[in-house]
XYZ file of C-alpha atoms in Angstrom:
195
model
C 75.463 -9.180 37.055
C 76.958 -7.803 39.511
C 78.391 -10.280 41.881
C 80.893 -9.897 45.310
C 78.166 -7.874 48.424
C 77.021 -5.046 45.797
C 73.777 -7.049 46.355
C 74.121 -6.771 50.107
C 75.262 -3.189 50.313
C 72.371 -2.132 48.517
C 69.898 -4.043 51.050
C 71.797 -2.440 54.215
C 71.917 0.830 52.103
C 67.713 0.671 52.048
C 67.578 -0.313 55.515
C 69.839 3.048 56.696
C 67.239 5.154 54.501
C 64.275 3.749 56.518
C 66.445 4.362 59.733
C 67.273 7.732 59.157
C 63.588 8.353 58.618
C 63.183 7.018 61.770
C 65.657 8.722 63.873
C 63.903 11.764 62.530
C 60.177 11.274 63.574
C 61.861 9.822 67.011
C 63.595 12.984 67.652
C 60.491 15.054 66.613
C 58.452 12.706 69.361
C 61.342 14.020 71.573
C 61.477 17.699 71.050
C 57.307 16.980 71.373
C 57.742 16.295 74.620
C 60.518 18.427 75.938
C 58.448 21.681 74.575
C 55.469 20.744 75.124
C 53.972 21.761 71.481
C 54.067 20.457 67.961
C 54.786 22.738 65.827
C 58.136 24.275 67.603
C 59.528 20.964 67.025
C 59.167 21.554 63.450
C 60.601 24.793 63.442
C 63.959 23.097 65.520
C 63.638 19.912 62.957
C 64.173 22.525 60.010
C 68.037 22.836 60.955
C 68.250 19.108 60.100
C 67.509 19.410 55.592
C 70.371 22.642 56.419
C 72.937 20.180 57.324
C 72.581 17.918 53.706
C 73.706 20.989 52.027
C 77.643 20.783 53.846
C 77.401 17.188 53.720
C 76.432 17.395 49.903
C 79.451 20.067 49.447
C 82.026 18.549 51.593
C 81.485 15.395 50.275
C 81.700 16.963 46.491
C 84.510 18.355 47.310
C 86.728 15.928 49.393
C 85.570 13.115 46.516
C 83.985 10.977 48.845
C 81.402 8.632 47.871
C 78.458 7.705 49.553
C 78.941 4.761 51.407
C 78.598 3.159 55.063
C 80.455 6.234 56.693
C 78.528 8.806 55.090
C 74.781 6.823 56.186
C 76.200 6.583 59.604
C 77.300 10.266 59.562
C 73.990 10.965 58.713
C 72.556 9.243 61.435
C 74.152 11.449 63.642
C 73.938 14.301 62.238
C 70.082 13.838 63.121
C 70.722 14.329 66.509
C 73.118 16.139 66.114
C 72.204 19.250 64.560
C 68.999 20.292 66.122
C 70.908 21.279 69.307
C 71.492 24.616 68.442
C 68.107 25.356 66.931
C 67.028 23.930 70.634
C 69.726 26.215 71.972
C 67.603 29.457 70.067
C 64.386 28.527 70.910
C 64.569 26.870 74.900
C 65.978 30.687 75.427
C 63.164 32.480 73.751
C 60.660 30.635 75.004
C 62.227 31.410 78.854
C 62.845 34.933 77.400
C 58.803 35.134 76.718
C 57.691 33.465 79.563
C 59.351 37.109 81.426
C 56.818 39.214 79.194
C 59.196 40.030 76.275
C 57.831 39.908 72.412
C 58.673 37.205 70.391
C 60.762 39.357 68.143
C 63.204 41.663 70.665
C 62.879 37.265 72.397
C 64.420 36.201 69.555
C 66.867 39.206 68.365
C 68.100 38.689 72.479
C 68.136 34.494 71.835
C 70.751 34.795 69.475
C 72.727 36.848 71.188
C 72.800 35.397 74.014
C 73.354 31.997 72.712
C 75.598 32.997 69.732
C 79.094 32.623 71.801
C 77.968 29.080 72.946
C 77.043 27.370 69.747
C 80.270 28.560 68.481
C 81.663 27.237 70.894
C 80.071 23.974 70.610
C 80.602 23.598 67.045
C 84.261 24.468 66.702
C 85.214 21.998 69.894
C 83.265 19.203 67.711
C 84.494 20.231 64.327
C 88.406 20.384 65.745
C 87.389 16.442 67.484
C 86.265 15.077 63.954
C 89.393 16.231 61.848
C 92.216 13.612 62.836
C 89.659 11.464 61.861
C 88.668 13.078 58.727
C 91.975 13.458 58.043
C 93.241 10.318 58.559
C 94.902 7.648 55.741
C 95.172 4.410 58.086
C 93.726 1.493 57.624
C 90.095 1.685 58.275
C 89.975 5.713 56.952
C 87.815 4.564 53.727
C 84.810 4.056 56.980
C 85.651 6.584 58.928
C 86.786 9.514 57.195
C 83.671 9.563 55.250
C 82.106 9.377 58.297
C 83.525 12.603 59.678
C 83.470 14.682 56.896
C 80.231 14.275 56.448
C 79.594 15.147 60.252
C 81.477 18.017 59.880
C 80.353 19.485 56.523
C 76.994 19.018 57.772
C 77.702 20.526 61.189
C 79.012 23.672 59.248
C 76.377 24.419 57.831
C 73.644 23.502 59.462
C 74.915 26.038 62.039
C 75.994 29.210 59.626
C 72.524 28.672 58.388
C 70.267 27.688 61.094
C 71.271 31.330 63.349
C 69.445 32.641 60.117
C 66.686 29.916 59.261
C 65.363 29.016 62.781
C 64.598 32.836 64.327
C 62.683 33.478 60.558
C 60.621 30.584 61.244
C 59.997 31.008 64.546
C 58.182 34.759 63.314
C 56.006 32.801 60.413
C 55.002 29.929 62.417
C 53.926 32.464 65.598
C 52.482 34.464 63.075
C 50.377 31.507 61.818
C 49.450 30.486 64.974
C 48.376 34.126 65.856
C 46.063 33.903 63.073
C 44.966 31.037 63.634
C 43.842 31.993 66.883
C 42.085 35.235 66.329
C 39.930 33.174 63.893
C 38.980 30.511 65.866
C 37.913 33.190 68.204
C 35.993 35.275 65.784
C 33.991 31.930 65.528
C 33.845 31.500 68.900
C 31.941 35.115 69.353
C 29.754 34.434 65.847
C 28.771 31.320 67.486
C 27.627 32.748 70.883
C 26.132 35.834 69.400
C 24.561 33.696 67.424
C 22.775 31.534 70.071
C 21.920 34.279 72.440
C 18.128 34.925 71.951
């Protein structure tokens, strides 16, 4: 039987998993209220799983194990990585209000927001670098946290610039088809209802 703090650590990790799911759900609710849409937050939330790719690669490359610091870093990533997608989708929506077609709006938004996205990502990565390479006392908690955030933010930034616009196109096409189907059904019902 394993002794010491092992049982407490396992129980705490289970609680952190539940908290991470709660954080993702709360982020979705905030985005749904902000964008006044139920499907656009899904597009934005696609950047969260993209961060996990970088987390796994960075932890494997540095040889860090999964612990409390990694779980705290994952909770932080849930709120940080959606910022890039919010910038893209919000600017795209603003352009569409000016009657720009959504594909052209996506291209313009990606071009216009590339520099701010890269600037915020690079400053965050440089700010976390001293924490990631620290060897002082307590670095066994803070170093994995910083490495988790840095790896997740890097992969999410790169992949968000590709996946989020593609997802936007897919969702918009699907919503247009659904709307067209519903409109055709309404017209058929009106035709049938008329004597």
